[in-house]
Coordinates of C-alpha atoms in Angstrom, one line a residue:
X1 CA 15.2 14.6 -0.7
X2 CA 12.0 13.4 1.0
X3 CA 10.3 10.4 -0.7
X4 CA 7.2 12.5 -1.4
X5 CA 9.1 15.3 -3.1
X6 CA 6.9 14.9 -6.2
X7 CA 3.7 15.0 -4.3
X8 CA 4.0 17.4 -1.4
X9 CA 2.9 20.9 -2.4
X10 CA 5.3 23.4 -0.8
X11 CA 4.4 26.5 -2.9
X12 CA 3.9 29.3 -2.9
X13 CA 7.3 29.8 -1.4
X14 CA 8.0 33.2 0.1
X15 CA 11.6 34.6 -0.2
X16 CA 11.9 37.9 1.7
X17 CA 15.1 40.0 1.2
X18 CA 16.7 42.2 3.9
X19 CA 15.9 45.3 1.8
X20 CA 12.1 44.8 1.9
X21 CA 11.3 42.9 -1.2
X22 CA 9.4 39.6 -1.2
X23 CA 9.3 37.0 -4.0
X24 CA 6.3 34.6 -4.0
X25 CA 7.3 31.5 -6.1
X26 CA 4.7 29.1 -7.4
X27 CA 5.5 25.5 -8.0
X28 CA 6.6 23.8 -11.3
X29 CA 3.8 22.4 -13.5
X30 CA 2.4 18.9 -13.3
X31 CA 4.6 16.4 -15.2
X32 CA 2.2 13.4 -15.0
X33 CA -0.8 12.4 -17.1
X34 CA -3.5 11.0 -15.0
X35 CA -7.2 11.4 -14.2
X36 CA -7.6 14.1 -11.5
X37 CA -5.6 16.6 -9.5
X38 CA -4.5 14.4 -6.6
X39 CA -2.3 12.1 -8.7
X40 CA -0.3 14.9 -10.3
X41 CA 3.5 15.0 -9.9
X42 CA 5.8 18.1 -9.6
X43 CA 9.5 18.5 -9.4
X44 CA 9.9 20.5 -6.1
X45 CA 12.5 22.8 -7.5
X46 CA 12.0 26.6 -6.9
X47 CA 14.0 29.4 -8.6
X48 CA 14.5 32.9 -7.2
X49 CA 16.6 35.8 -8.3
X50 CA 18.9 37.0 -5.6
X51 CA 21.7 39.5 -5.0
X52 CA 25.0 38.8 -3.4
X53 CA 25.8 40.1 0.1
X54 CA 22.1 40.1 1.1
X55 CA 20.1 38.1 3.6
X56 CA 16.9 36.2 2.6
X57 CA 14.2 34.7 4.8
X58 CA 12.4 31.7 3.3
X59 CA 8.9 30.5 4.2
X60 CA 7.1 27.5 2.8
X61 CA 3.3 27.1 2.6
X62 CA 3.2 23.5 3.9
X63 CA 5.4 21.4 6.3
X64 CA 9.1 21.7 5.5
X65 CA 10.6 18.5 4.2
X66 CA 13.0 16.5 6.4
X67 CA 15.7 17.2 3.9
X68 CA 16.0 20.2 1.6
X69 CA 18.9 21.4 -0.7
X70 CA 20.1 24.9 -1.7
X71 CA 22.5 26.0 -4.4
X72 CA 23.3 29.2 -6.3
X73 CA 23.4 28.7 -10.0
X74 CA 26.0 30.1 -12.4
X75 CA 28.1 31.8 -9.8
X76 CA 31.4 31.5 -7.9
X77 CA 32.9 31.7 -4.4
X78 CA 32.6 35.5 -4.5
X79 CA 28.8 35.3 -4.5
X80 CA 27.6 34.9 -0.9
X81 CA 24.2 34.9 0.7
X82 CA 22.8 34.3 4.1
X83 CA 19.6 32.3 3.9
X84 CA 17.2 31.4 6.7
X85 CA 14.5 28.8 6.4
X86 CA 11.5 28.8 8.7
X87 CA 10.4 25.7 10.6
X88 CA 7.0 25.3 12.2
X89 CA 8.4 24.0 15.5
X90 CA 11.6 23.6 17.4
X91 CA 13.8 21.2 15.5
X92 CA 17.4 19.9 15.4
X93 CA 18.7 21.0 12.0
X94 CA 21.9 19.4 10.7
X95 CA 23.7 21.4 8.0
X96 CA 25.9 19.8 5.3
X97 CA 28.1 21.8 3.0
X98 CA 29.1 19.8 -0.1
X99 CA 28.1 16.6 1.8
X100 CA 30.2 17.4 4.9
X101 CA 28.6 18.2 8.3
X102 CA 29.2 21.7 9.7
X103 CA 28.7 22.4 13.4
X104 CA 26.5 25.4 14.4
X105 CA 28.4 28.5 15.4
X106 CA 26.9 28.3 18.9
X107 CA 28.2 24.8 19.6
X108 CA 29.7 24.4 23.1
X109 CA 33.1 23.0 22.4
X110 CA 33.7 21.8 25.9
X111 CA 31.5 18.8 25.2
X112 CA 32.5 15.9 23.0
X113 CA 28.9 15.8 21.6
X114 CA 26.6 18.5 20.3
X115 CA 25.4 20.9 23.0
X116 CA 24.2 24.4 22.0
X117 CA 24.7 27.6 23.9
X118 CA 22.3 30.6 23.9
X119 CA 24.7 33.0 22.3
X120 CA 23.3 35.2 19.5
X121 CA 23.6 34.5 15.8
X122 CA 27.0 35.3 14.5
X123 CA 26.8 34.0 11.0
X124 CA 28.2 36.8 8.8
X125 CA 29.4 37.1 5.2
X126 CA 32.9 36.6 6.5
X127 CA 32.0 33.1 7.8
X128 CA 32.8 29.9 6.1
X129 CA 30.2 28.4 3.7
X130 CA 27.9 26.2 5.7
X131 CA 28.2 28.2 8.9
X132 CA 24.9 28.0 10.6
X133 CA 22.7 28.9 13.5
X134 CA 19.2 27.9 14.6
X135 CA 17.2 30.6 16.3
X136 CA 15.1 28.8 18.9
X137 CA 12.7 31.8 19.3
X138 CA 11.9 32.4 15.7
X139 CA 12.6 28.8 14.6
X140 CA 14.7 30.1 11.6
X141 CA 17.7 28.1 10.4
X142 CA 20.4 30.5 9.2
X143 CA 23.3 29.5 7.0
X144 CA 25.9 31.0 4.7
X145 CA 26.1 29.8 1.1
X146 CA 28.3 30.7 -1.8
X147 CA 28.4 29.8 -5.5
X148 CA 30.7 26.8 -5.0
X149 CA 28.8 25.2 -2.2
X150 CA 25.7 23.0 -2.1
X151 CA 23.9 23.2 1.3
X152 CA 21.6 20.5 2.7
X153 CA 19.4 21.0 5.7
X154 CA 18.4 17.8 7.3
X155 CA 16.1 17.4 10.3
X156 CA 17.6 15.0 12.9
X157 CA 15.6 13.1 15.4
X158 CA 14.8 15.3 18.4
X159 CA 12.7 14.3 21.4
X160 CA 11.3 17.1 23.6
X161 CA 9.7 16.1 26.9
X162 CA 7.9 18.7 29.1
X163 CA 7.2 17.2 32.5
X164 CA 4.9 18.9 34.9
X165 CA 6.4 18.5 38.4
X166 CA 4.5 19.2 41.7
X167 CA 5.7 22.0 44.0
X168 CA 6.8 19.4 46.6
X169 CA 9.6 18.3 44.3
X170 CA 12.8 18.8 46.4
X171 CA 15.3 21.4 45.3
X172 CA 18.0 18.7 45.5
X173 CA 16.5 17.1 42.5
X174 CA 17.5 20.1 40.4
X175 CA 21.2 19.8 41.6
X176 CA 24.2 19.4 39.4
X177 CA 23.4 15.7 39.3
X178 CA 20.2 16.4 37.4
X179 CA 21.3 15.0 34.0
X180 CA 22.5 11.7 35.7
X181 CA 19.2 11.5 37.5
X182 CA 17.2 12.0 34.4
X183 CA 19.2 9.5 32.4
X184 CA 18.5 6.9 35.1
X185 CA 14.8 7.7 35.2
X186 CA 14.4 7.7 31.5
X187 CA 16.6 4.7 30.8
X188 CA 18.9 6.5 28.4
X189 CA 22.6 7.5 28.3
X190 CA 23.6 10.9 29.7
X191 CA 25.0 12.1 26.4
X192 CA 21.6 11.7 24.8
X193 CA 20.3 14.5 27.0
X194 CA 21.4 17.7 25.3
X195 CA 19.4 20.4 27.0
X196 CA 17.4 20.8 30.3
X197 CA 15.3 23.7 31.3
X198 CA 13.3 24.1 34.5
X199 CA 10.6 26.7 34.6
X200 CA 8.3 27.6 37.5
X201 CA 4.7 27.5 36.5
X202 CA 3.7 31.0 37.8
X203 CA 6.4 33.3 36.6
X204 CA 8.2 31.6 33.7
X205 CA 11.6 31.9 35.4
X206 CA 14.2 29.2 36.2
X207 CA 14.2 27.2 39.4
X208 CA 12.3 29.0 42.1
X209 CA 9.8 27.7 44.6
X210 CA 6.3 27.8 43.2
X211 CA 3.0 26.8 44.7
X212 CA 1.9 25.7 41.2
X213 CA 4.9 23.5 40.6
X214 CA 7.5 23.3 37.7
X215 CA 7.8 22.5 34.1
X216 CA 11.0 20.3 33.4
X217 CA 11.8 20.5 29.7
X218 CA 14.3 17.8 28.5
X219 CA 15.7 17.6 24.9
X220 CA 17.2 14.3 23.8
X221 CA 19.0 13.5 20.5
X222 CA 21.8 11.4 19.1
X223 CA 25.1 12.3 17.4
X224 CA 24.9 13.8 13.9
X225 CA 26.1 11.9 10.9
X226 CA 29.5 13.3 9.6
X227 CA 28.2 13.4 6.1
X228 CA 24.8 12.8 4.3
X229 CA 25.9 9.4 2.9
X230 CA 26.9 8.3 6.5
X231 CA 23.3 8.5 7.7
X232 CA 22.7 5.6 10.2
X233 CA 19.2 4.3 9.9
X234 CA 19.8 1.7 12.6
X235 CA 20.8 4.5 15.1
X236 CA 17.6 6.4 14.2
X237 CA 15.5 3.3 14.7
X238 CA 17.1 2.8 18.2
X239 CA 16.3 6.5 19.0
X240 CA 12.7 6.0 18.0
X241 CA 12.6 2.9 20.2
X242 CA 13.8 4.9 23.2
X243 CA 11.0 7.4 22.4
X244 CA 8.4 4.7 22.3
X245 CA 9.6 3.2 25.6
X246 CA 9.5 6.5 27.5
X247 CA 6.0 7.4 26.2
X248 CA 4.7 3.9 26.9
X249 CA 6.1 3.8 30.4
X250 CA 4.4 7.2 31.2
X251 CA 1.0 6.1 29.8
X252 CA 1.2 2.9 31.7
X253 CA 2.1 4.7 35.0
X254 CA 5.4 2.8 35.2
X255 CA 7.6 5.9 34.7
X256 CA 5.8 7.7 37.5
X257 CA 6.4 4.7 39.7
X258 CA 10.1 4.7 38.7
X259 CA 10.4 8.4 39.4
X260 CA 8.6 8.1 42.8
X261 CA 11.0 5.4 43.9
X262 CA 14.2 7.2 43.0
X263 CA 16.2 8.6 45.9
X264 CA 16.4 12.1 44.5
X265 CA 12.6 12.8 44.2
X266 CA 11.3 12.4 47.8
X267 CA 8.3 10.3 46.6
X268 CA 7.3 12.9 44.0
X269 CA 6.6 12.2 40.3
X270 CA 5.4 14.0 37.2
X271 CA 1.8 14.9 37.0
X272 CA 1.7 15.6 33.3
X273 CA 3.8 15.0 30.2
X274 CA 3.7 16.9 26.9
X275 CA 5.9 15.5 24.1
X276 CA 7.1 16.6 20.7
X277 CA 8.3 13.5 18.9
X278 CA 11.1 13.1 16.4
X279 CA 10.2 14.4 12.9
X280 CA 6.9 15.9 14.0
X281 CA 5.8 19.6 14.2
X282 CA 3.3 19.5 17.0
X283 CA 3.2 18.8 20.7
X284 CA 0.9 16.3 22.2
X285 CA -0.4 15.9 25.8
X286 CA -0.1 12.3 27.1
X287 CA -2.6 10.6 29.4
X288 CA -2.2 7.6 31.7
X289 CA -4.5 4.7 30.8
X290 CA -6.9 3.4 33.4
X291 CA -9.4 1.2 31.5
X292 CA -10.8 0.4 28.1
X293 CA -14.5 0.1 26.9
X294 CA -16.0 -1.7 23.9
X295 CA -18.0 1.2 22.5
X296 CA -19.2 -0.5 19.3
X297 CA -19.4 -4.3 19.1
X298 CA -18.8 -5.9 15.7
X299 CA -22.0 -7.0 13.8
X300 CA -23.2 -8.1 10.4
X301 CA -20.4 -10.6 10.1
X302 CA -19.9 -13.1 7.3
X303 CA -17.4 -15.9 7.3
X304 CA -13.8 -14.9 6.2
X305 CA -15.2 -11.4 5.5
X306 CA -14.8 -8.0 7.3
X307 CA -17.8 -7.4 9.5
X308 CA -19.9 -4.6 8.1
X309 CA -19.8 -2.9 11.5
X310 CA -16.3 -2.9 12.8
X311 CA -15.4 -3.0 16.5
X312 CA -14.5 0.3 18.3
X313 CA -12.5 0.2 21.6
X314 CA -11.9 3.4 23.5
X315 CA -9.3 3.9 26.3
X316 CA -10.1 6.2 29.3
X317 CA -8.2 7.9 32.1
X318 CA -9.1 7.4 35.7
X319 CA -11.2 10.6 35.4
X320 CA -13.2 9.2 32.5
X321 CA -11.6 11.3 29.8
X322 CA -11.0 9.7 26.4
X323 CA -7.4 9.1 25.6
X324 CA -6.6 10.4 22.2
X325 CA -3.1 8.9 21.7
X326 CA -1.4 5.9 23.0
X327 CA 2.2 5.3 22.2
X328 CA 4.4 7.1 19.8
X329 CA 3.6 8.2 16.3
X330 CA 6.0 5.6 15.0
X331 CA 4.8 2.8 17.3
X332 CA 1.2 3.3 18.4
X333 CA -0.4 0.8 20.8
X334 CA -2.3 -2.1 19.2
X335 CA -5.3 -4.2 20.2
X336 CA -5.6 -7.8 19.2
X337 CA -8.8 -9.9 18.9
X338 CA -9.1 -13.6 19.8
X339 CA -12.0 -16.0 19.9
X340 CA -12.9 -16.9 23.5
X341 CA -12.5 -20.6 24.1
X342 CA -10.6 -21.0 20.7
X343 CA -7.4 -19.1 21.2
X344 CA -5.7 -20.8 18.2
X345 CA -8.3 -19.8 15.6
X346 CA -6.8 -17.3 13.1
X347 CA -9.0 -14.2 13.2
X348 CA -8.8 -12.1 10.0
X349 CA -7.9 -8.5 10.6
X350 CA -7.3 -9.2 14.2
X351 CA -4.9 -6.4 15.1
X352 CA -5.6 -2.7 14.9
X353 CA -3.7 0.5 15.9
X354 CA -5.1 2.9 18.5
X355 CA -5.1 6.5 17.3
X356 CA -7.4 9.5 17.2
X357 CA -9.2 8.3 20.4
X358 CA -10.1 4.8 19.3
X359 CA -9.0 1.5 17.6
X360 CA -8.8 1.6 13.8
X361 CA -10.2 -1.8 12.9
X362 CA -11.0 -2.0 9.2
X363 CA -10.7 -5.7 8.3
X364 CA -11.8 -7.5 11.4
X365 CA -13.8 -10.7 10.7
X366 CA -14.6 -14.1 12.0
X367 CA -13.5 -17.2 10.0
X368 CA -16.4 -19.6 10.2
X369 CA -20.2 -19.7 10.3
X370 CA -21.6 -19.9 13.8
X371 CA -21.9 -17.9 17.1
X372 CA -18.8 -16.6 18.8
X373 CA -17.5 -14.4 21.6
X374 CA -14.5 -12.2 20.9
X375 CA -12.0 -10.9 23.4
X376 CA -10.0 -7.6 22.7
X377 CA -6.7 -7.1 24.5
X378 CA -3.9 -4.6 24.2
X379 CA -0.7 -6.0 22.9
X380 CA 2.1 -5.2 25.5
X381 CA 3.8 -2.1 24.1
X382 CA 7.6 -1.7 23.8
X383 CA 9.3 -1.5 27.2
X384 CA 6.2 -2.6 29.1
X385 CA 5.9 -6.0 31.0
X386 CA 3.1 -8.2 29.9
X387 CA 1.8 -8.3 33.5
X388 CA 0.6 -4.7 33.1
X389 CA -2.0 -5.9 30.6
X390 CA -3.1 -8.7 32.9
X391 CA -3.4 -6.5 36.0
X392 CA -5.0 -3.4 34.4
X393 CA -8.4 -3.2 32.8
X394 CA -7.1 -3.6 29.3
X395 CA -9.3 -6.4 28.1
X396 CA -12.9 -6.3 27.0
X397 CA -15.2 -9.0 25.5
X398 CA -18.2 -9.0 23.2
X399 CA -21.5 -10.9 23.6
X400 CA -22.2 -13.7 21.2
X401 CA -21.8 -12.6 17.6
X402 CA -23.7 -14.5 14.8
X403 CA -21.6 -15.2 11.6
X404 CA -23.4 -16.1 8.5
X405 CA -22.2 -17.5 5.1
X406 CA -19.9 -15.4 3.0
X407 CA -21.2 -13.3 0.1
X408 CA -18.5 -12.8 -2.4
X409 CA -17.6 -10.5 -5.3
X410 CA -14.3 -9.9 -7.2
X411 CA -11.9 -7.1 -8.0
X412 CA -9.3 -7.1 -10.8
X413 CA -5.9 -6.2 -9.4
X414 CA -2.4 -5.9 -11.0
X415 CA -4.1 -4.5 -14.1
X416 CA -2.6 -5.5 -17.5
X417 CA -3.0 -2.3 -19.5
X418 CA -1.3 -3.4 -22.7
X419 CA 0.3 -6.5 -24.3
X420 CA 1.6 -7.6 -27.7
X421 CA -0.4 -9.5 -30.2
X422 CA -0.1 -13.3 -29.6
X423 CA 2.0 -12.7 -26.4
X424 CA 1.0 -14.4 -23.1
X425 CA -0.5 -12.2 -20.3
X426 CA -2.1 -12.9 -17.0
X427 CA -5.3 -11.7 -15.3
X428 CA -5.5 -11.4 -11.5
X429 CA -8.7 -11.4 -9.5
X430 CA -9.1 -10.8 -5.7
X431 CA -12.2 -12.4 -4.2
X432 CA -13.7 -9.8 -1.8
X433 CA -16.7 -9.5 0.5
X434 CA -19.6 -8.3 -1.6
X435 CA -20.8 -5.9 1.1
X436 CA -17.7 -4.1 2.1
X437 CA -15.6 -4.9 -1.0
X438 CA -12.6 -5.7 1.3
X439 CA -10.3 -8.6 0.9
X440 CA -11.1 -11.9 2.6
X441 CA -9.3 -13.5 5.5
X442 CA -8.5 -16.5 3.3
X443 CA -8.9 -16.9 -0.4
X444 CA -10.1 -20.6 0.0
X445 CA -11.3 -22.5 3.1
X446 CA -13.0 -25.7 4.0
X447 CA -11.0 -27.9 1.6
X448 CA -12.4 -26.5 -1.7
X449 CA -10.5 -24.5 -4.4
X450 CA -11.3 -22.2 -7.4
X451 CA -11.8 -22.9 -11.1
X452 CA -12.0 -20.2 -13.8
X453 CA -13.8 -19.5 -17.1
X454 CA -12.6 -16.6 -19.2
X455 CA -14.1 -15.1 -22.4
X456 CA -14.0 -11.9 -24.4
X457 CA -16.6 -9.3 -23.3
X458 CA -18.9 -8.2 -26.1
X459 CA -19.0 -4.4 -26.3
X460 CA -22.2 -2.6 -27.4
X461 CA -20.2 -1.3 -30.4
X462 CA -16.8 -1.4 -32.1
X463 CA -15.7 -4.9 -31.1
X464 CA -12.4 -6.0 -32.6
X465 CA -11.8 -9.3 -34.4
X466 CA -9.2 -10.9 -32.1
X467 CA -9.8 -14.2 -30.3
X468 CA -8.8 -15.1 -26.8
X469 CA -6.5 -18.2 -26.6
X470 CA -6.0 -19.9 -23.3
X471 CA -2.9 -22.2 -23.0
X472 CA -3.5 -25.9 -22.3
X473 CA -0.8 -25.8 -19.6
X474 CA -1.9 -25.1 -15.9
X475 CA -3.6 -21.7 -16.0
X476 CA -4.8 -21.0 -12.4
X477 CA -2.5 -19.7 -9.6
X478 CA -4.0 -19.2 -6.2
X479 CA -1.8 -16.9 -3.9
X480 CA -3.0 -17.3 -0.3
X481 CA -0.7 -14.5 1.1
X482 CA -1.9 -11.9 -1.5
X483 CA -5.5 -13.3 -1.5
X484 CA -5.6 -13.5 -5.3
X485 CA -6.5 -15.9 -8.1
X486 CA -4.6 -15.5 -11.3
X487 CA -5.4 -16.9 -14.7
X488 CA -2.2 -17.3 -16.7
X489 CA -0.9 -17.9 -20.2
X490 CA -3.6 -16.2 -22.2
X491 CA -3.1 -14.5 -25.6
X492 CA -5.2 -12.4 -28.0
X493 CA -4.5 -12.8 -31.8
X494 CA -5.8 -9.4 -32.9
X495 CA -4.9 -5.8 -32.3
X496 CA -7.3 -3.3 -30.6
X497 CA -8.6 -2.9 -27.1
X498 CA -10.5 -5.8 -25.4
X499 CA -12.3 -6.4 -22.1
X500 CA -12.6 -10.0 -20.6
X501 CA -15.3 -11.7 -18.7
X502 CA -13.8 -13.8 -15.8
X503 CA -16.0 -16.2 -13.8
X504 CA -14.5 -17.9 -10.7
X505 CA -16.4 -21.0 -9.4
X506 CA -15.7 -22.8 -6.2
X507 CA -15.2 -26.5 -6.6
X508 CA -18.0 -27.1 -4.0
X509 CA -20.3 -25.0 -6.2
X510 CA -21.1 -22.7 -3.3
X511 CA -19.6 -19.5 -4.7
X512 CA -19.6 -17.9 -8.1
X513 CA -17.7 -14.6 -8.8
X514 CA -18.0 -12.7 -12.1
X515 CA -15.6 -9.9 -13.0
X516 CA -15.3 -7.7 -16.1
X517 CA -11.7 -6.7 -16.6
X518 CA -10.3 -3.3 -17.4
X519 CA -9.5 -2.6 -21.1
X520 CA -6.4 -4.5 -22.4
X521 CA -4.7 -2.7 -25.3
X522 CA -3.3 -5.3 -27.8
X523 CA -0.6 -3.7 -29.9
X524 CA 1.3 -4.9 -33.0
X525 CA 4.8 -6.5 -32.6
X526 CA 7.8 -4.0 -32.4
X527 CA 5.6 -0.9 -32.3
X528 CA 5.9 0.8 -28.9
X529 CA 3.3 3.0 -27.4
X530 CA 3.9 6.7 -26.9
X531 CA 3.9 7.4 -23.2
X532 CA 2.8 10.9 -22.1
X533 CA 4.8 12.2 -19.1
X534 CA 3.1 15.6 -19.2
X535 CA -0.4 16.7 -20.2
X536 CA -1.6 15.0 -23.3
X537 CA -1.0 16.8 -26.6
X538 CA -4.4 15.7 -28.0
X539 CA -7.8 16.1 -26.4
X540 CA -11.2 14.9 -27.7
X541 CA -14.6 15.4 -26.2
X542 CA -17.8 13.4 -26.4
X543 CA -21.4 14.0 -25.2
X544 CA -22.7 11.8 -22.5
X545 CA -23.4 11.5 -18.7
X546 CA -20.0 10.9 -17.2
X547 CA -21.3 10.6 -13.7
X548 CA -23.9 8.0 -14.7
X549 CA -21.3 5.9 -16.6
X550 CA -19.1 5.9 -13.4
X551 CA -22.0 5.1 -11.2
X552 CA -23.0 2.1 -13.4
X553 CA -19.5 0.9 -13.8
X554 CA -19.6 1.5 -17.5
X555 CA -16.9 4.2 -17.8
X556 CA -14.3 1.6 -18.8
X557 CA -16.6 0.2 -21.5
X558 CA -16.9 3.7 -22.9
X559 CA -13.2 4.1 -23.0
X560 CA -12.6 0.9 -24.8
X561 CA -15.3 1.7 -27.4
X562 CA -13.8 5.2 -28.0
X563 CA -10.3 3.7 -28.6
X564 CA -11.7 1.0 -31.0
X565 CA -13.8 3.7 -32.7
X566 CA -10.8 5.9 -33.4
X567 CA -8.8 2.9 -34.8
X568 CA -11.7 1.8 -37.0
X569 CA -12.0 5.2 -38.7
X570 CA -8.3 5.2 -39.4
X571 CA -7.1 7.6 -36.7
X572 CA -3.3 6.9 -36.1
X573 CA -3.6 6.4 -32.3
X574 CA -0.1 5.8 -31.0
X575 CA -0.8 5.8 -27.2
X576 CA -3.3 4.6 -24.7
X577 CA -6.3 6.9 -23.9
X578 CA -7.8 8.1 -20.7
X579 CA -11.2 9.5 -20.0
X580 CA -12.1 12.0 -17.4
X581 CA -14.7 14.8 -16.7

């Protein structure tokens, strides 16, 4: 099943029978206890009452998962159904019956690899369990299931390329050698090309001279796995790399040059390309890049911190149109930033993907105080020679940017929610930029390091009697890769809930960071906490301004006081508590 099976909301699921009834199935209830709707979890299992020897069409509310499983409960081989699942776009659906691959009924057996014919659906109740057929028009995946068979539908990687070809394309290009020609042009093996369709632009028929040109539709895929456990991730990755290379070559103009130089094309080449990438449901029109522009220059920069205003670079076609997408979904193009005149300086957040019509910088910063010029250049994408970047307008530079001293704050990470009385625990703080609250390029720089002071935070009410004890052994761990500072080997010698004050001080006395920790529940030895996996069984309400507490950062203080109050009045609290509106 898909990794997001507990988070994706497929319901309501519509199950429509061949005798006119429709069953709308809602999803299972939330099985997680958390603050808010978005973090809820559901087991994506849907039950429907069905009758043997009937056909059922199934529609999902959201995007179908890459893998979905069907079974008939409490039945035997005499109970048979024909089911059909609707997909939002043309897909290659591999069907597995009890973990074994079953070929589609319209497979062309004259090929050693999977090639489908256009014969009609012939899955019947007399067919073997797992017999299947994909209707390319309605995008329904039909299959037969009985009471002894578990059926899995798995989307396999399929690449659909729709080339717009000019009317001058010679008819010889569409000869019997077309597959070999396409394989040479695209840089793939011939057995990856599973279907080719040529449509004239004005009448939607196959090859026929047209003043408007042609659309050449090419479908590529790899061989199916013989069973679910035999899925080859390496082969899928290689196919995605082929996809990226083809798309990159087109958007650089190299594929057009290769096409034009081929002996079969008579100096013609594609004028457009629309693509449906593997594991996607939509088609995208690709553009060829001509130049890039620095639309927004970075500003309000502090050393080692993300600039408040992040850079924005936009790519354009020769006609001045913004290019929305560069590269494949799996491997989008990237832009890298360097300091002009100081190419070896490590720039925080230097690399960003290009998507949705612009670069997506979020952590770009400059490491040191001063005035600098920054150059932005595309990283050569897969399958593209680095000379393309050098000979095309794919580099832009800023004016001089002023960088001021860092202004730091801190965030607690890797929260410790509970511990045992007199047992050691750690507290981890991430120094961040006080303006953007994003992590720094480096956690220390300029030769200084951090020291720490930790104490128990005094609540307005209902403080417990425990004392914080810090070990005399080394207590500070600085993790440069994670950008964190951890105070280790602390214990609390009393039960209840506590918050801690943490003060980080740089050894050059330039920076001081103060952080108030989350509540830490200290429990007795050998008494485990009850953990709710569904909605809580006990609710309590209190009067107060929840939004104001959140805005002031005091909601956690309120939670800790509520817990300690309940304990102080003798309430047998056996779990942690959460607070929400």
